[in-house]
mmCIF file of C-alpha atoms in Angstrom:
data_model
loop_
_atom_site.group_PDB
_atom_site.id
_atom_site.type_symbol
_atom_site.label_atom_id
_atom_site.label_comp_id
_atom_site.label_asym_id
_atom_site.label_seq_id
_atom_site.Cartn_x
_atom_site.Cartn_y
_atom_site.Cartn_z
ATOM 1 C CA MET L 1 -35.090 13.923 -7.964
ATOM 2 C CA PRO L 2 -31.284 13.722 -7.565
ATOM 3 C CA ILE L 3 -29.133 13.638 -10.679
ATOM 4 C CA THR L 4 -27.016 10.494 -10.812
ATOM 5 C CA LYS L 5 -23.522 10.557 -12.231
ATOM 6 C CA LYS L 6 -22.840 8.440 -15.264
ATOM 7 C CA LYS L 7 -20.504 5.569 -14.555
ATOM 8 C CA ILE L 8 -18.081 4.923 -17.397
ATOM 9 C CA GLY L 9 -15.672 2.004 -17.526
ATOM 10 C CA ILE L 10 -12.394 2.138 -19.443
ATOM 11 C CA LEU L 11 -10.591 -0.985 -20.582
ATOM 12 C CA GLY L 12 -7.505 0.058 -22.477
ATOM 13 C CA GLY L 13 -4.939 -1.920 -24.382
ATOM 14 C CA THR L 14 -3.764 -3.135 -27.735
ATOM 15 C CA PHE L 15 -6.407 -5.890 -27.891
ATOM 16 C CA ASP L 16 -3.935 -7.940 -29.931
ATOM 17 C CA PRO L 17 -6.325 -9.742 -30.317
ATOM 18 C CA ALA L 18 -9.510 -8.961 -28.387
ATOM 19 C CA HIS L 19 -10.932 -12.122 -26.778
ATOM 20 C CA LYS L 20 -13.692 -13.519 -24.569
ATOM 21 C CA GLY L 21 -11.681 -12.666 -21.422
ATOM 22 C CA HIS L 22 -12.003 -8.962 -22.285
ATOM 23 C CA LEU L 23 -15.711 -9.492 -22.845
ATOM 24 C CA ILE L 24 -16.208 -11.365 -19.561
ATOM 25 C CA ILE L 25 -14.500 -8.737 -17.399
ATOM 26 C CA SER L 26 -16.429 -6.009 -19.241
ATOM 27 C CA LYS L 27 -19.732 -7.735 -18.450
ATOM 28 C CA GLU L 28 -18.683 -8.300 -14.825
ATOM 29 C CA ALA L 29 -17.677 -4.647 -14.396
ATOM 30 C CA LYS L 30 -20.998 -3.503 -15.884
ATOM 31 C CA LYS L 31 -22.975 -5.788 -13.605
ATOM 32 C CA LYS L 32 -21.054 -5.238 -10.346
ATOM 33 C CA ILE L 33 -20.413 -1.497 -10.660
ATOM 34 C CA LYS L 34 -23.607 -0.762 -12.628
ATOM 35 C CA LEU L 35 -21.687 0.997 -15.396
ATOM 36 C CA ASP L 36 -23.712 2.965 -17.914
ATOM 37 C CA TYR L 37 -21.277 1.942 -20.602
ATOM 38 C CA LEU L 38 -17.735 0.778 -21.107
ATOM 39 C CA ILE L 39 -15.068 1.993 -23.527
ATOM 40 C CA TRP L 40 -12.527 -0.347 -25.016
ATOM 41 C CA ALA L 41 -9.798 2.218 -25.667
ATOM 42 C CA ILE L 42 -7.661 0.511 -28.257
ATOM 43 C CA THR L 43 -4.107 1.745 -28.449
ATOM 44 C CA LYS L 44 -1.817 1.559 -31.421
ATOM 45 C CA ARG L 45 1.067 0.272 -29.326
ATOM 46 C CA ASN L 46 1.638 -0.727 -25.712
ATOM 47 C CA PRO L 47 4.665 1.225 -24.452
ATOM 48 C CA PHE L 48 5.814 -1.841 -22.471
ATOM 49 C CA LYS L 49 5.606 -4.320 -25.348
ATOM 50 C CA LYS L 50 7.016 -4.844 -28.796
ATOM 51 C CA LYS L 51 5.079 -4.036 -31.937
ATOM 52 C CA SER L 52 1.579 -5.494 -32.260
ATOM 53 C CA LEU L 53 1.241 -8.429 -34.615
ATOM 54 C CA ILE L 54 -2.151 -7.392 -35.951
ATOM 55 C CA ASN L 55 -2.567 -3.924 -37.495
ATOM 56 C CA LEU L 56 -4.670 -1.330 -35.680
ATOM 57 C CA ASN L 57 -7.613 -1.273 -38.119
ATOM 58 C CA SER L 58 -7.944 -5.062 -38.023
ATOM 59 C CA ARG L 59 -7.866 -5.049 -34.209
ATOM 60 C CA ILE L 60 -10.592 -2.383 -34.106
ATOM 61 C CA LYS L 61 -12.767 -4.291 -36.614
ATOM 62 C CA PHE L 62 -12.346 -7.551 -34.709
ATOM 63 C CA ALA L 63 -13.182 -5.888 -31.364
ATOM 64 C CA LYS L 64 -16.352 -4.405 -32.907
ATOM 65 C CA LYS L 65 -17.333 -7.810 -34.268
ATOM 66 C CA LEU L 66 -16.690 -9.485 -30.897
ATOM 67 C CA THR L 67 -18.783 -6.918 -28.994
ATOM 68 C CA LYS L 68 -21.588 -6.535 -31.557
ATOM 69 C CA LYS L 69 -24.247 -8.012 -29.224
ATOM 70 C CA ASN L 70 -22.983 -6.015 -26.219
ATOM 71 C CA THR L 71 -24.090 -2.491 -27.090
ATOM 72 C CA PHE L 72 -22.868 -1.105 -23.748
ATOM 73 C CA ILE L 73 -19.282 -1.563 -25.029
ATOM 74 C CA LYS L 74 -17.962 1.246 -27.235
ATOM 75 C CA ILE L 75 -14.836 0.588 -29.301
ATOM 76 C CA ARG L 76 -12.693 3.720 -29.554
ATOM 77 C CA PHE L 77 -9.274 4.878 -30.726
ATOM 78 C CA TYR L 78 -8.401 8.205 -29.069
ATOM 79 C CA GLU L 79 -4.681 8.608 -29.761
ATOM 80 C CA LYS L 80 -5.040 10.900 -32.784
ATOM 81 C CA LYS L 81 -7.576 13.089 -30.987
ATOM 82 C CA ILE L 82 -5.615 13.419 -27.725
ATOM 83 C CA ARG L 83 -2.165 13.097 -29.355
ATOM 84 C CA SER L 84 -1.022 10.598 -26.744
ATOM 85 C CA ASN L 85 -1.155 6.939 -25.776
ATOM 86 C CA LYS L 86 -0.842 7.734 -22.056
ATOM 87 C CA THR L 87 -3.708 6.621 -19.813
ATOM 88 C CA ILE L 88 -3.632 9.843 -17.778
ATOM 89 C CA HIS L 89 -4.205 11.882 -20.949
ATOM 90 C CA LEU L 90 -7.141 9.660 -21.945
ATOM 91 C CA ILE L 91 -8.699 9.941 -18.484
ATOM 92 C CA SER L 92 -8.202 13.732 -18.451
ATOM 93 C CA TYR L 93 -9.849 13.974 -21.881
ATOM 94 C CA LEU L 94 -12.797 11.773 -20.856
ATOM 95 C CA LYS L 95 -13.219 13.787 -17.650
ATOM 96 C CA LYS L 96 -13.305 16.992 -19.698
ATOM 97 C CA ILE L 97 -16.028 15.797 -22.074
ATOM 98 C CA ASN L 98 -17.945 13.910 -19.339
ATOM 99 C CA PHE L 99 -17.153 16.181 -16.405
ATOM 100 C CA LYS L 100 -19.942 14.792 -14.210
ATOM 101 C CA ALA L 101 -19.069 11.150 -14.884
ATOM 102 C CA GLU L 102 -17.366 8.717 -12.547
ATOM 103 C CA LEU L 103 -14.585 6.913 -14.404
ATOM 104 C CA TYR L 104 -13.534 3.333 -13.686
ATOM 105 C CA LEU L 105 -10.221 2.129 -15.089
ATOM 106 C CA ILE L 106 -10.266 -1.642 -15.486
ATOM 107 C CA LEU L 107 -6.984 -3.483 -15.002
ATOM 108 C CA GLY L 108 -5.872 -7.062 -14.824
ATOM 109 C CA ALA L 109 -3.908 -7.901 -11.655
ATOM 110 C CA ASP L 110 -0.835 -8.343 -13.875
ATOM 111 C CA ASN L 111 -1.080 -4.646 -14.795
ATOM 112 C CA LEU L 112 -1.334 -3.597 -11.154
ATOM 113 C CA VAL L 113 2.048 -5.270 -10.517
ATOM 114 C CA ASN L 114 3.729 -2.776 -12.873
ATOM 115 C CA PHE L 115 1.273 0.105 -12.516
ATOM 116 C CA HIS L 116 3.909 2.220 -10.747
ATOM 117 C CA LYS L 117 5.815 2.309 -14.064
ATOM 118 C CA TRP L 118 2.895 3.981 -15.870
ATOM 119 C CA TYR L 119 3.188 7.672 -16.695
ATOM 120 C CA LYS L 120 1.677 9.728 -13.826
ATOM 121 C CA TRP L 121 0.213 6.611 -12.218
ATOM 122 C CA LYS L 122 -0.696 8.366 -8.966
ATOM 123 C CA GLN L 123 -2.722 10.980 -10.880
ATOM 124 C CA ILE L 124 -4.590 8.229 -12.691
ATOM 125 C CA SER L 125 -5.827 6.918 -9.345
ATOM 126 C CA LYS L 126 -6.898 10.409 -8.266
ATOM 127 C CA LYS L 127 -8.957 10.999 -11.420
ATOM 128 C CA SER L 128 -10.535 7.540 -11.693
ATOM 129 C CA ASN L 129 -11.526 4.523 -9.681
ATOM 130 C CA ILE L 130 -9.440 1.454 -10.361
ATOM 131 C CA LEU L 131 -11.054 -1.960 -10.719
ATOM 132 C CA VAL L 132 -8.640 -4.876 -10.600
ATOM 133 C CA PHE L 133 -9.566 -8.240 -12.054
ATOM 134 C CA ASP L 134 -7.434 -11.122 -10.865
ATOM 135 C CA ARG L 135 -5.407 -13.069 -13.388
ATOM 136 C CA GLN L 136 -4.039 -16.565 -12.920
ATOM 137 C CA GLY L 137 -0.984 -16.385 -10.642
ATOM 138 C CA TYR L 138 -1.010 -12.591 -10.086
ATOM 139 C CA ARG L 139 -3.122 -11.924 -6.970
ATOM 140 C CA SER L 140 -0.249 -12.303 -4.509
ATOM 141 C CA LYS L 141 2.140 -10.239 -6.654
ATOM 142 C CA SER L 142 -0.436 -7.474 -7.125
ATOM 143 C CA LEU L 143 -1.119 -7.256 -3.368
ATOM 144 C CA LYS L 144 2.622 -6.815 -2.767
ATOM 145 C CA SER L 145 3.040 -4.285 -5.574
ATOM 146 C CA ILE L 146 4.315 -0.738 -5.122
ATOM 147 C CA ALA L 147 1.080 0.627 -6.589
ATOM 148 C CA PHE L 148 -1.158 -1.373 -4.226
ATOM 149 C CA LYS L 149 0.829 -0.168 -1.215
ATOM 150 C CA HIS L 150 0.761 3.501 -2.293
ATOM 151 C CA LEU L 151 -2.667 4.007 -3.843
ATOM 152 C CA ASN L 152 -5.738 5.164 -2.000
ATOM 153 C CA GLN L 153 -7.554 1.946 -1.151
ATOM 154 C CA LYS L 154 -10.988 3.585 -1.248
ATOM 155 C CA ASN L 155 -10.869 3.903 -5.041
ATOM 156 C CA LEU L 156 -8.933 0.694 -5.721
ATOM 157 C CA ARG L 157 -11.111 -2.372 -5.726
ATOM 158 C CA PHE L 158 -10.533 -6.036 -6.520
ATOM 159 C CA ILE L 159 -13.454 -7.597 -8.385
ATOM 160 C CA LYS L 160 -14.265 -11.214 -7.644
ATOM 161 C CA PHE L 161 -15.334 -13.204 -10.658
ATOM 162 C CA LYS L 162 -14.956 -16.612 -12.247
ATOM 163 C CA LYS L 163 -11.521 -16.328 -13.835
ATOM 164 C CA VAL L 164 -10.904 -17.202 -17.458
ATOM 165 C CA ASN L 165 -7.423 -18.485 -18.203
ATOM 166 C CA ILE L 166 -6.941 -16.677 -21.499
ATOM 167 C CA SER L 167 -4.776 -13.812 -22.670
ATOM 168 C CA SER L 168 -3.909 -12.092 -25.930
ATOM 169 C CA SER L 169 -0.300 -13.285 -25.655
ATOM 170 C CA LYS L 170 -1.474 -16.907 -25.277
ATOM 171 C CA LEU L 171 -3.691 -16.510 -28.336
ATOM 172 C CA ARG L 172 -0.815 -15.042 -30.362
ATOM 173 C CA ASN L 173 1.343 -18.051 -29.499
ATOM 174 C CA ILE L 174 -1.198 -20.612 -30.724
#
């Protein structure tokens, strides 16, 4: 009987705060890609944004509460262990401890627009598959992005799903 590779999804971010949009794309990724589990890799600070409004421990607790019924989602904070908040370092670490696993980095289309600004972005796409979930008003921009034009299209995939018009920044502004 052939050994199947584990499929692990990674949804990274500050989760400031975590919300049902994160949950919906996590469930969609699990269903469509048949992920074994998904990691919400919570970061202390997004290098492209100002300071988070909610402290790290509160964000982790809230994410755990939100995902309590979805046991396939693991809430993790890796920055102390890997001494970095760079996605490539997280992926390299996860590859090392799960060397037979297939990794799937989950992005919103808004993140694909600026993906070329991420540290070692081309290496990220070589070490993991990239799943892009459309966000309101970003599909066209993401398809014209530097990253979309330069990345290997065989491991970059847009996931069709019923969009939810919610974001952490919208929630913070309520």
